[in-house]
Amino acid sequence: MVQDVIDKVRAGERIDSAEALELYRDAPTPVLGQLADAIRQRKHPGGVVTYIIDRNVNYTNVCVAKCNFCAFYREVGSPDGYVLGFDELFRKIDETIAVGGVQLLLQGGHNPDLPLSWYEDLFRAVKQRYPEFKLHALSPPEVVHLSRLSQLPVPAVIDRLIAAGLDSIPGGGAEILVDRVRKLLHCYGKATSDEWLDVMRHAHRRGLRTTATMMYGTLETDVERIEHMMRLRDVQDDTGGFTAFITWSFQPDHTELGASQHITEATGVDYLRTLALSRIVLDNFDNLQASWVTQGGKVGQLSLAYGANDMGSVMIEENVVRAAGASYCMDELEIVRNIEDAGFVAKRRNMHYELLGDPIYRERDVPRMLELATAREAGDTHMPDELVNYPARSRAGKQLRVVPQNPVN
Ligand code: SF4
C-alpha cells in the first residue's frame, strides 16, 4: 500500500527500491511534494535558498564519444570543432570575477588531441593568475577518457589534476547509471556506470567534494531511474563526498536520439515528481538543485516546494543544453527575484555550499550580463597558439599542429 510508504517517509525512515517505485507510480503529486518539502525544511531550516555565481565553460566541443542525445559535440576534424585558448579562458574568468563569480564549471568533449599535460598546464596557469578562484572541472567520463588517453589509472590522473589545481568534480555525464541505458544512448567509449561511480569514490577518498546528476527522459524505465538513485545513495553512504544532486530532463531538439525515437521532452510534472522522489530516496544528500536552465524559472520556483534548496548557478554562459534547444537564462537579479517571490531567503554560496553572503548586486554595482555568452561565436574556430606545444592523437589534429619550418636556404 502506498500509504504505508508515505507513513514510513513521514516517520523519517529510509525506503528501499520497491517502496520508492510504489511512491513514484502511485503517490499523488501534491503528497510527493509535501513529503519532499518536509525533508528540505528539516535539513534546511530558516527558508534559505542558495545559488552560486560561476561560469559554465565548455573548453572544447570535439568529442569521440558521440552520444546520440548530444547536440553539442563535433567530430574530430570537423570545421566547427573548437578548443578554447588559455587567453580566452582567462578573459572568461575576468568577466566572471567582475560579476562576483567564484569558480569555473569547466567541462568539454572527449578530445583525443588534448593530452593530460594540457589540462595540467591550464589548471596551473589559472591558479597562478587567480589563486582564490576555484576549478570545478572535468566530469567522470572526462577523467576516464584522460585515464585511457594517458594510460594511467584513474587515481593517478585525479592526483595529477589535484596537484595542478583541481578543486572539485562536477557530476555530469551520469545520464542514467545503468549500462543497458548507456548502451542505448550510444555512449561508446564513455565511462560505464561502474567507472563513473569509481571516479567519484576515488575523488572523495582524495578529499575532493563532487556533485551527482541524473538526466532522465530518454529510454530508461522508472525502475532504472530509481536504480540510478540507489547507486548514488550507496556511494554516499560509503564516502559522504557528494555535496548535491541535480536532475534534469533530456532536451531532445537537434539530437539524433530525439529525431530517431520521436522523443518529446518530459513534462513539468514528471520533473517535479522525479525531483521530489530524489529528495526522499537520497536521504544522505544535503542539497538538491533546481534545474531552471532546462525547466525555466517558473518550474524552478515550484521546485523549491518539491525538495530543492538551491537554484544552481547564475547563467553567464551555456553551450550544451542550449545546443539542444533550451534557452532559459537568468542573471543574479532574476534568480534572487524568483527565490524571494517564492517566499525564501536568497544567499550566495560556494561549491561546498558554505554561505558567502547576500546577493552581491545589493552590495555593489555589477554588470547584469543578460546577454548569454557562448564558448565561441559561430564560425570562429581558430586554433589557440599554445596547442602546437601538445602532441595530437588524431590524424586531423596532427596535421593542424605541424609547425611551419623555416625554408632552408
Ligand atoms: S554528451 Fe559529452 S561525451 Fe557525449 S557526445 Fe556530448 S560532449 Fe561527448
Short mmCIF file of C-alpha atoms and ligand atoms in Angstrom, two decimals:
data_model
loop_
_atom_site.label_atom_id
_atom_site.label_comp_id
_atom_site.label_asym_id
_atom_site.label_seq_id
_atom_site.Cartn_x
_atom_site.Cartn_y
_atom_site.Cartn_z
CA MET A 1 0.00 0.00 0.00
CA VAL A 2 1.38 3.37 -0.96
CA GLN A 3 0.02 4.85 2.29
CA ASP A 4 2.41 2.62 4.25
CA VAL A 5 5.34 4.04 2.30
CA ILE A 6 4.07 7.59 2.83
CA ASP A 7 3.84 6.92 6.58
CA LYS A 8 7.36 5.50 6.56
CA VAL A 9 8.75 8.62 4.87
CA ARG A 10 6.83 10.85 7.30
CA ALA A 11 8.43 8.92 10.16
CA GLY A 12 11.86 9.73 8.72
CA GLU A 13 12.70 6.15 7.75
CA ARG A 14 14.76 5.11 4.71
CA ILE A 15 12.85 3.45 1.87
CA ASP A 16 14.04 0.70 -0.46
CA SER A 17 13.74 0.42 -4.26
CA ALA A 18 10.36 -1.31 -4.27
CA GLU A 19 8.91 1.29 -1.90
CA ALA A 20 10.39 4.12 -3.96
CA LEU A 21 8.76 2.67 -7.07
CA GLU A 22 5.38 2.45 -5.34
CA LEU A 23 5.66 6.06 -4.25
CA TYR A 24 6.80 7.22 -7.69
CA ARG A 25 3.98 5.44 -9.51
CA ASP A 26 1.08 5.87 -7.10
CA ALA A 27 1.52 8.80 -4.72
CA PRO A 28 -0.42 11.93 -5.71
CA THR A 29 1.88 14.72 -6.88
CA PRO A 30 0.98 17.15 -4.04
CA VAL A 31 1.71 14.40 -1.49
CA LEU A 32 5.12 13.72 -3.03
CA GLY A 33 5.77 17.46 -2.84
CA GLN A 34 4.75 17.65 0.83
CA LEU A 35 7.00 14.73 1.75
CA ALA A 36 9.97 16.24 -0.08
CA ASP A 37 9.30 19.72 1.29
CA ALA A 38 9.21 18.42 4.87
CA ILE A 39 12.65 16.83 4.35
CA ARG A 40 14.00 20.08 2.86
CA GLN A 41 12.69 22.03 5.86
CA ARG A 42 14.27 19.55 8.26
CA LYS A 43 17.65 19.76 6.51
CA HIS A 44 17.49 23.49 5.78
CA PRO A 45 15.51 25.29 8.46
CA GLY A 46 15.09 29.03 8.08
CA GLY A 47 13.95 29.06 4.45
CA VAL A 48 17.37 29.82 2.97
CA VAL A 49 17.73 29.02 -0.73
CA THR A 50 21.23 29.26 -2.14
CA TYR A 51 22.77 29.90 -5.54
CA ILE A 52 26.31 30.25 -6.87
CA ILE A 53 27.83 32.80 -9.21
CA ASP A 54 30.05 30.79 -11.52
CA ARG A 55 30.54 30.27 -15.22
CA ASN A 56 29.84 27.13 -17.18
CA VAL A 57 32.62 26.95 -19.78
CA ASN A 58 32.95 24.21 -22.39
CA TYR A 59 36.62 24.19 -23.36
CA THR A 60 36.16 22.01 -26.45
CA ASN A 61 33.25 20.61 -28.45
CA VAL A 62 35.37 17.95 -30.17
CA CYS A 63 34.35 14.55 -28.88
CA VAL A 64 34.90 10.94 -29.83
CA ALA A 65 32.09 9.64 -27.61
CA LYS A 66 29.28 10.73 -29.98
CA CYS A 67 26.39 10.17 -27.57
CA ASN A 68 23.13 10.15 -29.51
CA PHE A 69 21.41 12.51 -27.05
CA CYS A 70 24.02 15.24 -27.51
CA ALA A 71 23.59 18.21 -29.83
CA PHE A 72 26.82 19.86 -28.70
CA TYR A 73 29.67 17.68 -29.91
CA ARG A 74 31.57 17.86 -33.22
CA GLU A 75 33.63 15.04 -34.69
CA VAL A 76 37.42 15.14 -34.79
CA GLY A 77 38.46 17.17 -37.84
CA SER A 78 35.08 18.92 -38.14
CA PRO A 79 35.31 22.52 -39.40
CA ASP A 80 33.05 23.55 -36.48
CA GLY A 81 35.27 21.96 -33.84
CA TYR A 82 36.93 24.31 -31.37
CA VAL A 83 39.34 24.35 -28.45
CA LEU A 84 39.48 27.42 -26.23
CA GLY A 85 42.86 29.05 -25.74
CA PHE A 86 44.30 29.83 -22.32
CA ASP A 87 43.90 33.56 -23.00
CA GLU A 88 40.22 33.14 -23.85
CA LEU A 89 39.72 31.24 -20.63
CA PHE A 90 41.48 33.97 -18.64
CA ARG A 91 39.17 36.55 -20.24
CA LYS A 92 36.16 34.48 -19.24
CA ILE A 93 37.46 34.26 -15.67
CA ASP A 94 37.97 38.05 -15.58
CA GLU A 95 34.35 38.55 -16.70
CA THR A 96 33.15 36.04 -14.12
CA ILE A 97 35.02 37.75 -11.30
CA ALA A 98 33.56 41.10 -12.45
CA VAL A 99 30.03 39.82 -11.73
CA GLY A 100 31.08 38.36 -8.36
CA GLY A 101 31.85 34.83 -9.60
CA VAL A 102 33.97 32.42 -7.61
CA GLN A 103 34.58 29.46 -9.91
CA LEU A 104 34.53 27.94 -13.37
CA LEU A 105 32.47 24.87 -14.10
CA LEU A 106 34.77 23.54 -16.80
CA GLN A 107 33.66 20.62 -18.94
CA GLY A 108 34.14 19.55 -22.53
CA GLY A 109 34.16 16.77 -25.09
CA HIS A 110 36.50 13.78 -25.16
CA ASN A 111 39.03 15.42 -27.42
CA PRO A 112 41.85 12.99 -28.35
CA ASP A 113 44.13 15.90 -29.20
CA LEU A 114 44.23 17.37 -25.69
CA PRO A 115 46.66 15.35 -23.55
CA LEU A 116 46.67 15.35 -19.75
CA SER A 117 49.55 17.87 -19.79
CA TRP A 118 47.26 20.45 -21.49
CA TYR A 119 44.86 20.26 -18.54
CA GLU A 120 47.68 20.39 -16.01
CA ASP A 121 49.23 23.44 -17.66
CA LEU A 122 45.84 25.14 -17.89
CA PHE A 123 44.96 24.50 -14.24
CA ARG A 124 48.41 25.68 -13.07
CA ALA A 125 48.15 28.82 -15.19
CA VAL A 126 44.68 29.60 -13.80
CA LYS A 127 45.82 29.08 -10.21
CA GLN A 128 48.90 31.22 -10.74
CA ARG A 129 46.80 34.15 -12.03
CA TYR A 130 43.76 33.64 -9.79
CA PRO A 131 44.86 31.82 -6.60
CA GLU A 132 41.44 32.13 -4.90
CA PHE A 133 39.39 31.17 -7.96
CA LYS A 134 38.02 27.62 -7.91
CA LEU A 135 38.11 24.98 -10.64
CA HIS A 136 35.05 22.73 -10.57
CA ALA A 137 36.17 20.71 -13.53
CA LEU A 138 36.08 17.53 -15.60
CA SER A 139 33.13 15.20 -15.13
CA PRO A 140 33.88 11.49 -14.50
CA PRO A 141 33.70 10.46 -18.20
CA GLU A 142 36.35 13.12 -18.99
CA VAL A 143 38.56 11.75 -16.22
CA VAL A 144 38.11 8.21 -17.58
CA HIS A 145 38.89 9.49 -21.09
CA LEU A 146 42.12 11.08 -19.78
CA SER A 147 42.98 7.88 -17.96
CA ARG A 148 42.69 5.92 -21.23
CA LEU A 149 44.49 8.57 -23.27
CA SER A 150 47.41 8.81 -20.87
CA GLN A 151 47.33 5.10 -19.97
CA LEU A 152 47.39 5.99 -16.30
CA PRO A 153 44.98 4.61 -13.70
CA VAL A 154 42.12 6.90 -12.65
CA PRO A 155 43.53 7.61 -9.14
CA ALA A 156 46.83 8.74 -10.70
CA VAL A 157 45.00 11.06 -13.12
CA ILE A 158 42.98 12.53 -10.24
CA ASP A 159 46.15 13.03 -8.19
CA ARG A 160 47.86 14.86 -11.05
CA LEU A 161 44.83 17.07 -11.65
CA ILE A 162 44.62 17.90 -7.94
CA ALA A 163 48.31 18.75 -7.88
CA ALA A 164 47.71 21.10 -10.82
CA GLY A 165 44.80 22.90 -9.12
CA LEU A 166 41.57 20.89 -9.47
CA ASP A 167 39.21 21.80 -6.60
CA SER A 168 36.14 19.65 -7.18
CA ILE A 169 34.47 17.43 -9.79
CA PRO A 170 31.07 18.09 -11.37
CA GLY A 171 28.72 15.13 -11.61
CA GLY A 172 28.00 15.42 -15.32
CA GLY A 173 27.94 12.54 -17.77
CA ALA A 174 25.98 10.27 -15.43
CA GLU A 175 22.81 10.25 -17.57
CA ILE A 176 21.33 7.05 -16.08
CA LEU A 177 23.84 4.87 -14.24
CA VAL A 178 22.53 1.63 -15.72
CA ASP A 179 24.60 0.15 -18.54
CA ARG A 180 21.56 -1.07 -20.51
CA VAL A 181 20.50 2.57 -20.89
CA ARG A 182 24.03 3.83 -21.55
CA LYS A 183 24.32 1.37 -24.45
CA LEU A 184 21.06 2.63 -25.94
CA LEU A 185 22.41 6.19 -25.67
CA HIS A 186 25.43 5.12 -27.75
CA CYS A 187 27.86 6.21 -25.06
CA TYR A 188 30.62 4.30 -26.89
CA GLY A 189 33.91 4.72 -25.17
CA LYS A 190 32.30 6.81 -22.47
CA ALA A 191 32.56 5.80 -18.83
CA THR A 192 30.39 2.86 -17.81
CA SER A 193 28.19 3.14 -14.72
CA ASP A 194 30.82 1.49 -12.53
CA GLU A 195 33.59 3.66 -13.94
CA TRP A 196 31.56 6.84 -13.30
CA LEU A 197 30.94 5.79 -9.69
CA ASP A 198 34.58 4.73 -9.21
CA VAL A 199 35.87 8.15 -10.30
CA MET A 200 33.66 9.69 -7.62
CA ARG A 201 34.81 7.18 -4.99
CA HIS A 202 38.46 7.93 -5.80
CA ALA A 203 37.87 11.67 -5.81
CA HIS A 204 36.10 11.51 -2.44
CA ARG A 205 38.93 9.41 -0.99
CA ARG A 206 41.39 12.09 -2.14
CA GLY A 207 39.35 14.69 -0.26
CA LEU A 208 37.54 16.26 -3.22
CA ARG A 209 33.84 17.02 -2.96
CA THR A 210 31.71 16.37 -6.04
CA THR A 211 28.14 16.66 -7.23
CA ALA A 212 25.92 13.97 -8.74
CA THR A 213 23.43 14.30 -11.59
CA MET A 214 20.74 12.39 -13.44
CA MET A 215 19.47 13.09 -16.94
CA TYR A 216 16.16 11.28 -17.34
CA GLY A 217 13.55 11.17 -20.11
CA THR A 218 15.43 9.21 -22.77
CA LEU A 219 14.96 5.45 -22.99
CA GLU A 220 15.11 4.46 -19.34
CA THR A 221 12.31 2.92 -17.29
CA ASP A 222 11.12 4.31 -13.96
CA VAL A 223 12.77 1.29 -12.31
CA GLU A 224 16.10 2.38 -13.83
CA ARG A 225 15.69 5.96 -12.59
CA ILE A 226 15.34 4.54 -9.10
CA GLU A 227 18.30 2.19 -9.59
CA HIS A 228 20.36 5.26 -10.51
CA MET A 229 19.37 7.00 -7.29
CA MET A 230 20.09 3.90 -5.22
CA ARG A 231 23.59 3.56 -6.68
CA LEU A 232 24.34 7.16 -5.77
CA ARG A 233 22.93 6.64 -2.27
CA ASP A 234 25.23 3.64 -1.77
CA VAL A 235 28.35 5.63 -2.71
CA GLN A 236 27.25 8.48 -0.47
CA ASP A 237 26.83 6.01 2.42
CA ASP A 238 30.44 4.93 1.82
CA THR A 239 32.15 8.27 1.30
CA GLY A 240 29.85 11.18 2.14
CA GLY A 241 31.61 13.11 -0.64
CA PHE A 242 28.65 14.33 -2.70
CA THR A 243 27.59 17.87 -1.95
CA ALA A 244 24.47 17.92 -4.09
CA PHE A 245 22.21 16.14 -6.55
CA ILE A 246 20.93 17.75 -9.74
CA THR A 247 18.41 16.18 -12.10
CA TRP A 248 17.11 17.44 -15.42
CA SER A 249 15.16 16.12 -18.36
CA PHE A 250 16.63 15.19 -21.74
CA GLN A 251 16.45 18.10 -24.22
CA PRO A 252 15.62 16.36 -27.49
CA ASP A 253 15.91 19.14 -30.09
CA HIS A 254 18.69 18.76 -32.68
CA THR A 255 19.71 15.36 -31.30
CA GLU A 256 19.96 12.06 -33.15
CA LEU A 257 18.07 10.31 -30.36
CA GLY A 258 15.23 12.84 -30.30
CA ALA A 259 14.75 12.55 -34.06
CA SER A 260 15.12 8.78 -34.41
CA GLN A 261 12.94 7.85 -31.43
CA HIS A 262 10.48 10.77 -31.70
CA ILE A 263 11.09 11.62 -28.06
CA THR A 264 9.34 14.67 -26.69
CA GLU A 265 10.62 16.46 -23.62
CA ALA A 266 9.42 15.22 -20.23
CA THR A 267 6.69 17.39 -18.69
CA GLY A 268 6.98 19.74 -15.73
CA VAL A 269 5.01 17.34 -13.53
CA ASP A 270 7.36 14.49 -14.41
CA TYR A 271 10.23 16.78 -13.40
CA LEU A 272 8.65 17.76 -10.07
CA ARG A 273 7.76 14.15 -9.21
CA THR A 274 11.31 13.00 -10.07
CA LEU A 275 12.84 15.82 -8.04
CA ALA A 276 10.61 15.08 -5.04
CA LEU A 277 11.37 11.36 -5.22
CA SER A 278 15.10 12.07 -5.32
CA ARG A 279 14.78 14.20 -2.16
CA ILE A 280 13.06 11.27 -0.45
CA VAL A 281 15.36 8.49 -1.72
CA LEU A 282 18.63 10.42 -1.41
CA ASP A 283 18.25 10.88 2.32
CA ASN A 284 22.04 11.21 2.73
CA PHE A 285 22.35 14.15 0.31
CA ASP A 286 22.11 17.61 1.87
CA ASN A 287 21.47 19.69 -1.21
CA LEU A 288 19.20 19.43 -4.23
CA GLN A 289 19.43 21.89 -7.10
CA ALA A 290 16.50 23.14 -9.13
CA SER A 291 17.29 22.83 -12.83
CA TRP A 292 15.75 26.08 -14.07
CA VAL A 293 18.10 26.00 -17.09
CA THR A 294 16.07 23.16 -18.58
CA GLN A 295 12.72 23.76 -16.82
CA GLY A 296 12.55 27.54 -16.83
CA GLY A 297 12.31 29.97 -13.92
CA LYS A 298 8.67 29.24 -13.16
CA VAL A 299 9.13 25.48 -12.69
CA GLY A 300 12.40 26.39 -10.97
CA GLN A 301 10.38 28.30 -8.37
CA LEU A 302 7.99 25.36 -7.94
CA SER A 303 11.00 23.09 -7.41
CA LEU A 304 11.55 24.88 -4.11
CA ALA A 305 8.27 23.31 -2.91
CA TYR A 306 9.32 19.88 -4.22
CA GLY A 307 12.53 19.36 -2.30
CA ALA A 308 15.08 21.71 -3.90
CA ASN A 309 17.02 24.10 -1.65
CA ASP A 310 19.35 25.56 -4.26
CA MET A 311 18.87 27.43 -7.53
CA GLY A 312 22.17 26.36 -9.05
CA SER A 313 24.24 28.80 -10.98
CA VAL A 314 23.79 32.28 -12.32
CA MET A 315 23.91 31.92 -16.09
CA ILE A 316 26.75 33.70 -17.82
CA GLU A 317 27.47 31.12 -20.48
CA GLU A 318 25.87 27.88 -21.59
CA ASN A 319 26.55 25.78 -24.66
CA VAL A 320 25.37 22.24 -24.15
CA VAL A 321 21.66 22.33 -23.36
CA ARG A 322 21.37 25.44 -25.50
CA ALA A 323 22.60 23.40 -28.46
CA ALA A 324 19.63 21.11 -27.75
CA GLY A 325 17.11 23.93 -27.70
CA ALA A 326 16.84 25.01 -24.05
CA SER A 327 17.35 28.75 -23.84
CA TYR A 328 16.40 29.85 -20.35
CA CYS A 329 18.68 32.49 -18.90
CA MET A 330 18.75 34.22 -15.52
CA ASP A 331 21.31 36.59 -14.07
CA GLU A 332 21.70 37.11 -10.31
CA LEU A 333 18.92 39.66 -10.08
CA GLU A 334 16.43 37.31 -11.76
CA ILE A 335 17.46 34.32 -9.65
CA VAL A 336 17.06 36.31 -6.46
CA ARG A 337 13.68 37.68 -7.63
CA ASN A 338 12.46 34.12 -8.26
CA ILE A 339 13.73 32.86 -4.89
CA GLU A 340 12.30 35.74 -2.87
CA ASP A 341 8.98 35.75 -4.71
CA ALA A 342 8.60 32.08 -3.73
CA GLY A 343 8.94 33.11 -0.08
CA PHE A 344 12.56 32.17 0.58
CA VAL A 345 15.73 33.98 1.66
CA ALA A 346 18.36 34.14 -1.10
CA LYS A 347 22.02 33.60 -0.19
CA ARG A 348 25.16 33.24 -2.28
CA ARG A 349 27.24 30.11 -1.71
CA ASN A 350 30.43 28.41 -2.86
CA MET A 351 30.85 24.87 -4.23
CA HIS A 352 30.92 23.46 -0.69
CA TYR A 353 27.53 25.10 -0.03
CA GLU A 354 29.09 27.45 2.53
CA LEU A 355 27.19 30.74 2.63
CA LEU A 356 29.11 33.68 1.16
CA GLY A 357 26.57 36.42 1.80
CA ASP A 358 23.58 38.30 0.47
CA PRO A 359 23.07 38.99 -3.24
CA ILE A 360 26.15 40.76 -4.48
CA TYR A 361 24.25 43.29 -6.61
CA ARG A 362 22.86 44.70 -3.35
CA GLU A 363 26.39 45.25 -2.08
CA ARG A 364 27.99 46.77 -5.16
CA ASP A 365 27.36 47.59 -8.81
CA VAL A 366 27.80 44.56 -11.06
CA PRO A 367 27.24 44.25 -14.81
CA ARG A 368 23.96 42.40 -15.48
CA MET A 369 25.18 40.30 -18.42
CA LEU A 370 21.74 39.35 -19.58
CA GLU A 371 23.11 38.54 -22.99
CA LEU A 372 24.18 34.93 -22.69
CA ALA A 373 27.73 34.22 -23.81
CA THR A 374 28.72 31.10 -25.73
CA ALA A 375 32.10 29.40 -25.94
CA ARG A 376 32.79 30.72 -29.43
CA GLU A 377 30.99 32.87 -31.95
CA ALA A 378 29.59 30.73 -34.77
CA GLY A 379 32.25 30.14 -37.39
CA ASP A 380 35.16 31.17 -35.14
CA THR A 381 37.29 28.05 -34.93
CA HIS A 382 40.81 29.47 -34.89
CA MET A 383 43.36 27.26 -33.16
CA PRO A 384 44.96 28.67 -30.00
CA ASP A 385 48.72 29.26 -30.37
CA GLU A 386 49.77 27.11 -27.43
CA LEU A 387 48.19 23.96 -28.90
CA VAL A 388 51.29 23.29 -31.01
CA ASN A 389 53.07 22.52 -27.74
CA TYR A 390 50.91 19.46 -27.13
CA PRO A 391 51.04 16.21 -29.11
CA ALA A 392 47.85 15.40 -31.02
CA ARG A 393 46.45 11.88 -31.31
CA SER A 394 44.13 12.14 -34.30
CA ARG A 395 45.34 12.45 -37.88
CA ALA A 396 43.40 15.70 -38.28
CA GLY A 397 44.90 17.08 -35.08
CA LYS A 398 48.44 16.13 -36.13
CA GLN A 399 48.01 17.90 -39.48
CA LEU A 400 46.75 21.04 -37.78
CA ARG A 401 49.67 21.17 -35.39
CA VAL A 402 52.51 20.94 -37.87
CA VAL A 403 54.73 23.92 -37.10
CA PRO A 404 55.85 25.54 -40.37
CA GLN A 405 59.61 25.04 -40.80
CA ASN A 406 61.89 27.90 -41.86
CA PRO A 407 62.78 27.43 -45.51
CA VAL A 408 66.33 26.11 -45.94
CA ASN A 409 68.47 28.48 -47.99
S1 SF4 B 1 27.46 14.24 -24.04
FE1 SF4 B 1 29.62 14.72 -23.65
S2 SF4 B 1 30.66 12.76 -24.05
FE2 SF4 B 1 28.64 12.60 -25.05
S3 SF4 B 1 28.98 13.34 -27.17
FE3 SF4 B 1 28.32 15.12 -25.95
S4 SF4 B 1 30.23 16.08 -25.36
FE4 SF4 B 1 30.74 13.99 -25.95
#
